[in-house]
């Protein structure tokens, strides 16, 4: 069954600012074996943040900074296409129509962001909807969704499963600066709206260790204990 | 000072399904005199709803139904361009780049929707951000924002002013089916995120009577009593 | 052998302005079974006429009204794509190049109108020529071509076969207002020119009853008694 | 008042196949002085005919041959743009939208053909309609419209004025091979349809001598004796 | 193994200016049998030179003249597509992305020039690089690379093999007017740079006799004695 | 008189990888005052090199690495557009046609690279040619052209003036790895070809100190002692 992946920008570079070669190579290996993955949306990561910071310090507005972030996410998409060779659609996906064409050609469509003011999670869902994908894996740098920020609270508890409704509450309560360019959280309120109107199953897993992805692909998507499953209600 | 307008689809057709000729002609008159209005985003209205209903009854998914709605909103935009003649950019705005080009040419840019899953209010804000417009007028079929639905509750009270934060609460509480295609409320949660990161002043007024628009343009945008002003905080 | 279809806008909506669900569903069934149909051009129908009437009453010129009609025909094309799923090229065909690409991908290409001043019959022929289709079925709301208007004359006689030359005479004699936007007859003089230079066989049949299409597909195209065959000479 | 020009391909090259340098230079001089000319459509001429003949002898179909002819007409358009410098829109006009943008920028829009099966006279009219031009000059290699072919009949009489209706009869009677690629007569039946629905005044003059154009521009368009005026009725 | 071909413009027309029908028909035959040829770049030839000469005599600058040459090379590409039918990608390749899409669809991509200031040899290499083609055949009107111009010197000696380095010296010494539009030699210094960074094997052969191509395809590409092999070092 | 600028990527970031804010702000100041500068081409710099290094270490080919570099140069172009506001054409220039349109609108056109295998100096010249700019300033991180590498040789002597011919010899002698992606020297052999066919005056100056640019703009372009002038012969 078709699967879409969001590949968080935070996974692309390590703290020293170097690219995560091993992680990328493992991802490529998995994609070459698993034929169900049809769409990948990459984030901007460290370099996007750099350009956005430069621009902001020079007085450029938030919408324009988003465009810089989108540009970087598309370079990351281009890099991934280069690594995947002929299983990928050879051109970075920039519109819903591109995504449909890639799917029609039975190639993995790879995109970055689409428009200012959107998270790449939203883009992932827009594409998934458009080509009727019902399973979505979000690769981020955390193990799942917690009741509190696990980096700050030792007693934070990971959910195995959470409903969109409960997730929405979590987000609303913690949502200080969601709208600044480059600061889109994994789940913004828009993407939650798209979850609600679809029967898409979403699982957030830690992509820092690519074995998680491999294991999940061999596991039952709904009952797996890897990461957190987000359900419509 | 530059102004953006969202022209709700509900204003285009009357209940019998006929176009609101007089209303459109007044709008055109106003636009020909007032040189500050630089961007207009039109909604889909009755005909969009028809196509969406047909499609849904035939089993088409929500994302695709949105595309049908966007198509209709663009025909409405095309119609408006035809009425405005050479003060309008001659081509329907479909991307942020188009909007910038129209602005560079000092023409009114007229667009419909952009992408599935977005309200046209979001589009209006994306364009306003991109070309640095700081005042936005939402023409809808209600007199302003009320504490309860004024169609159901006689004692509903109109706000002269409301903060994004308070508006967000109102929306969250009343938000049954925001995400279905064609059912986007005037303010969805996404557009609120865009409000927050900008210094854009937004005023929602009743466009059923175009005198409201004319009066507001001659009035002080912030202190006017026409409609409801939405403030950042 | 490859077949192109023109699907008249008059078939899409009934007199009450509602979409013809059953008819569309039967068409989709047929298209899913018959692999020879490679191109469908949809007309604008009732809603196109509405927009054109609005525009004309507001003083917009005929060329621009045609653009509105083309827009609506493209929404109808989009709707049909949505119904057909992955046997259709996922994007509305807007140019000859698009049509070729769809054909290359072995998908049904679906389009509306192309340019102001053209009938959709002309578009159907332009596409058929471009991808070397030699059989064309025109689905309209009449049973065939008559020597007089059958709605006005009880003694009107249907032709089983008519040459382009004789058809041309018929058209020239009855052709009061062919050039107004939205009023293109099934055969205009342009499409006749395209008939003449090709070896394309054209059959006009009544699409109000989709069994006609089904029967024709199982019948001998040239000798069938369904509708009227138009021959080069 | 705005004027559109059709510049017949037959004017570009002499019988030896060399370009008509002097004629082009005079045309450029006129265009640099006369600010009313807003649109020029160039034909394909000798080289178009060559490519079409090659293609036909190699078995390529008529529609495809038309594309070759359109390509050549666009090179001719490109050449003219090069000669006109910054009074011309710098890119060859390929769509109605391009034509509108050029007009919006107050530059002369220069195009070749648009689609297979159309004469460049039709293109000239489509553009004229789209940007509301009401006067059209057709530069061809004959002095006007005659009651018989003046190259064959010594007693042929030139019309000073002819109605679309009468012209239509003339064309229908003499119209042996109008539809073959590259063989479009100055007036085909399509362009006559477009004449009919517009209030466009058309004058056909001999462009072999550019003084005709210069004189006409200084003369009264309707009452001038240069060439033949075509009237709606 | 995939092969790219540069088809020199000088092969398309004979000295009388007529198209080389037989040569083209043989090329088409070969392409229909040999499935390894994935990309063909056509030059402009005689007609390109004509337009460039006209333009230069009318004072147009070199960059613009190049655009005219590119236009003609694209018509030649279009002609070839028409001859090849459905083994060719149906649209002229104008960008690297187009080339990738054609390759993805397993069709022969056919292009003319890309940008002013480039030889079509450079374009051939840019495309070969982009789709990882490692063998390139240059069809020109000479038998190979000589130590002196064989048209002027009877004792000129053909190389069976030459390194890029030695070729570079040859070019630098003979390179009078390489940069004028339409005068690009078979190897300019840019294309040599691209040779150097790739492991692409290049063989220049005489295309005036298509048997050379046929024989080379059946021969060992590296050790063949047809034409001259260019090696990286 | 119109001026084009190449803004080397090496000027954008300091050795720590941070953007050169002050330098950019001074550039913007100069551009806002000097109305003659019509085109700026930005390089990729440090971040381009990073992506290229990543890609190369992961086995991606040189052509594809160039695309990554072009992408980064376009982000740098986007950043500059953001800083310049409405004196810049709002969209990154990606084709010669874009460049012409920007020039037609009297805006500064800002671009990055165009195609794999080209230096941005070549792009600068392609644009300059296309819009008839006759003066070109190359902002790099060296003071001019030396007879030897000044970083290695204390006795290296700067030329005040050098002919293309002499420059070509210098380049050929020192040109170890010109063709690897991201390693294009300031002058490659292609750009020299373009120099030769134009009457464009080129001056290379040190952009690390923006006073050089300011002083040059106030100085006599040909006789100035800032940097090195490159002459046709």
Tab-separated table of N, CA and C in Angstrom, chain A residues 13 17-19 21 24-25 47 50-51 54-55 57-58 60 64 67-68 71-72 75-76 78-79 81-83, chain F residues 13 17-19 21 24-25 47 50-51 54-55 57-58 60 64 67-68 71-72 75-76 78-79 81-83:
chain	number	residue	atom	x	y	z
A	13	UNK	N	21.501	17.352	8.485
A	13	UNK	CA	22.817	17.849	8.905
A	13	UNK	C	23.048	17.545	10.380
A	17	UNK	N	27.144	20.958	11.283
A	17	UNK	CA	26.739	21.510	9.996
A	17	UNK	C	27.118	20.622	8.818
A	18	UNK	N	27.563	19.413	9.106
A	18	UNK	CA	27.908	18.507	8.000
A	18	UNK	C	26.742	17.592	7.683
A	19	UNK	N	26.705	17.159	6.459
A	19	UNK	CA	25.597	16.318	6.018
A	19	UNK	C	25.712	14.930	6.635
A	21	UNK	N	25.833	11.695	5.974
A	21	UNK	CA	26.039	10.760	4.866
A	21	UNK	C	25.451	9.376	5.130
A	24	UNK	N	21.660	9.209	5.120
A	24	UNK	CA	21.129	9.334	3.762
A	24	UNK	C	21.327	8.046	2.975
A	25	UNK	N	22.494	7.454	3.130
A	25	UNK	CA	22.764	6.221	2.389
A	25	UNK	C	21.832	5.092	2.818
A	47	UNK	N	20.621	24.759	6.908
A	47	UNK	CA	20.993	25.790	5.939
A	47	UNK	C	19.823	26.729	5.675
A	50	UNK	N	19.907	29.152	8.404
A	50	UNK	CA	20.947	30.164	8.201
A	50	UNK	C	20.455	31.292	7.306
A	51	UNK	N	19.931	30.925	6.141
A	51	UNK	CA	19.464	31.954	5.204
A	51	UNK	C	18.347	32.792	5.830
A	54	UNK	N	19.908	35.179	8.315
A	54	UNK	CA	20.563	36.277	7.605
A	54	UNK	C	19.518	37.283	7.135
A	55	UNK	N	18.515	36.765	6.469
A	55	UNK	CA	17.494	37.623	5.879
A	55	UNK	C	16.774	38.434	6.941
A	57	UNK	N	17.864	39.294	9.863
A	57	UNK	CA	18.759	40.308	10.432
A	57	UNK	C	18.936	41.483	9.471
A	58	UNK	N	18.632	41.247	8.203
A	58	UNK	CA	18.749	42.316	7.206
A	58	UNK	C	17.394	42.973	6.930
A	60	UNK	N	14.336	41.539	6.072
A	60	UNK	CA	13.412	40.954	5.099
A	60	UNK	C	12.184	40.379	5.811
A	64	UNK	N	8.878	36.416	2.738
A	64	UNK	CA	10.027	36.265	1.866
A	64	UNK	C	11.038	35.276	2.460
A	67	UNK	N	10.200	31.883	1.558
A	67	UNK	CA	10.617	31.520	0.205
A	67	UNK	C	12.057	31.029	0.196
A	68	UNK	N	12.918	31.683	0.959
A	68	UNK	CA	14.303	31.221	1.069
A	68	UNK	C	14.348	29.810	1.653
A	71	UNK	N	13.259	27.351	-0.951
A	71	UNK	CA	14.365	27.139	-1.898
A	71	UNK	C	15.351	26.093	-1.360
A	72	UNK	N	15.738	26.250	-0.092
A	72	UNK	CA	16.704	25.299	0.473
A	72	UNK	C	16.101	23.898	0.555
A	75	UNK	N	16.559	22.282	-2.666
A	75	UNK	CA	17.916	21.781	-2.937
A	75	UNK	C	18.095	20.431	-2.250
A	76	UNK	N	17.585	20.331	-1.029
A	76	UNK	CA	17.679	19.042	-0.335
A	76	UNK	C	16.933	17.966	-1.126
A	78	UNK	N	16.498	17.981	-4.335
A	78	UNK	CA	17.343	17.729	-5.514
A	78	UNK	C	18.482	16.766	-5.162
A	79	UNK	N	19.091	17.002	-4.001
A	79	UNK	CA	20.177	16.123	-3.562
A	79	UNK	C	19.674	14.681	-3.446
A	81	UNK	N	17.121	13.300	-4.946
A	81	UNK	CA	16.867	12.765	-6.294
A	81	UNK	C	18.174	12.257	-6.906
A	82	UNK	N	19.225	13.048	-6.733
A	82	UNK	CA	20.527	12.647	-7.260
A	82	UNK	C	20.987	11.309	-6.695
A	83	UNK	N	20.697	11.100	-5.422
A	83	UNK	CA	21.113	9.855	-4.772
A	83	UNK	C	20.267	8.664	-5.209
F	13	UNK	N	29.995	35.156	1.887
F	13	UNK	CA	30.196	34.581	3.212
F	13	UNK	C	31.641	34.788	3.662
F	17	UNK	N	31.813	31.186	7.644
F	17	UNK	CA	30.567	30.714	7.044
F	17	UNK	C	29.394	31.649	7.299
F	18	UNK	N	29.669	32.814	7.855
F	18	UNK	CA	28.581	33.760	8.094
F	18	UNK	C	28.469	34.748	6.942
F	19	UNK	N	27.256	35.240	6.761
F	19	UNK	CA	27.012	36.135	5.647
F	19	UNK	C	27.693	37.482	5.895
F	21	UNK	N	27.162	40.751	6.081
F	21	UNK	CA	26.088	41.739	6.187
F	21	UNK	C	26.497	43.134	5.702
F	24	UNK	N	26.991	43.442	1.969
F	24	UNK	CA	25.710	43.416	1.250
F	24	UNK	C	24.968	44.738	1.407
F	25	UNK	N	24.980	45.274	2.617
F	25	UNK	CA	24.266	46.533	2.842
F	25	UNK	C	24.873	47.674	2.034
F	47	UNK	N	28.196	27.882	0.432
F	47	UNK	CA	27.137	26.882	0.621
F	47	UNK	C	27.006	26.021	-0.625
F	50	UNK	N	29.619	23.472	-0.302
F	50	UNK	CA	29.227	22.425	0.654
F	50	UNK	C	28.361	21.367	-0.005
F	51	UNK	N	27.286	21.813	-0.664
F	51	UNK	CA	26.377	20.843	-1.301
F	51	UNK	C	27.112	20.025	-2.361
F	54	UNK	N	29.252	17.448	-0.595
F	54	UNK	CA	28.415	16.352	-0.106
F	54	UNK	C	28.067	15.411	-1.254
F	55	UNK	N	27.554	16.022	-2.296
F	55	UNK	CA	27.077	15.227	-3.429
F	55	UNK	C	28.189	14.397	-4.040
F	57	UNK	N	30.903	13.349	-2.640
F	57	UNK	CA	31.307	12.259	-1.737
F	57	UNK	C	30.278	11.132	-1.745
F	58	UNK	N	29.057	11.450	-2.196
F	58	UNK	CA	28.009	10.416	-2.267
F	58	UNK	C	27.887	9.841	-3.671
F	60	UNK	N	27.523	11.452	-6.740
F	60	UNK	CA	26.690	12.126	-7.745
F	60	UNK	C	27.586	12.708	-8.844
F	64	UNK	N	25.174	16.962	-12.326
F	64	UNK	CA	24.154	17.110	-11.299
F	64	UNK	C	24.649	18.019	-10.172
F	67	UNK	N	24.020	21.483	-10.945
F	67	UNK	CA	22.634	21.900	-10.693
F	67	UNK	C	22.447	22.330	-9.243
F	68	UNK	N	23.081	21.605	-8.330
F	68	UNK	CA	23.012	22.000	-6.916
F	68	UNK	C	23.643	23.380	-6.729
F	71	UNK	N	21.309	26.001	-8.020
F	71	UNK	CA	20.236	26.225	-7.048
F	71	UNK	C	20.681	27.197	-5.947
F	72	UNK	N	21.883	26.957	-5.410
F	72	UNK	CA	22.352	27.828	-4.321
F	72	UNK	C	22.579	29.244	-4.848
F	75	UNK	N	19.389	31.006	-4.749
F	75	UNK	CA	18.956	31.458	-3.418
F	75	UNK	C	19.675	32.764	-3.084
F	76	UNK	N	20.963	32.819	-3.404
F	76	UNK	CA	21.695	34.067	-3.162
F	76	UNK	C	21.066	35.208	-3.964
F	78	UNK	N	17.917	35.362	-4.837
F	78	UNK	CA	16.654	35.648	-4.138
F	78	UNK	C	16.901	36.550	-2.924
F	79	UNK	N	17.956	36.239	-2.172
F	79	UNK	CA	18.275	37.036	-0.992
F	79	UNK	C	18.530	38.490	-1.403
F	81	UNK	N	17.447	40.056	-4.054
F	81	UNK	CA	16.172	40.663	-4.456
F	81	UNK	C	15.411	41.143	-3.220
F	82	UNK	N	15.406	40.305	-2.194
F	82	UNK	CA	14.721	40.675	-0.956
F	82	UNK	C	15.276	41.954	-0.360
F	83	UNK	N	16.592	42.126	-0.464
F	83	UNK	CA	17.235	43.315	0.103
F	83	UNK	C	16.969	44.556	-0.746
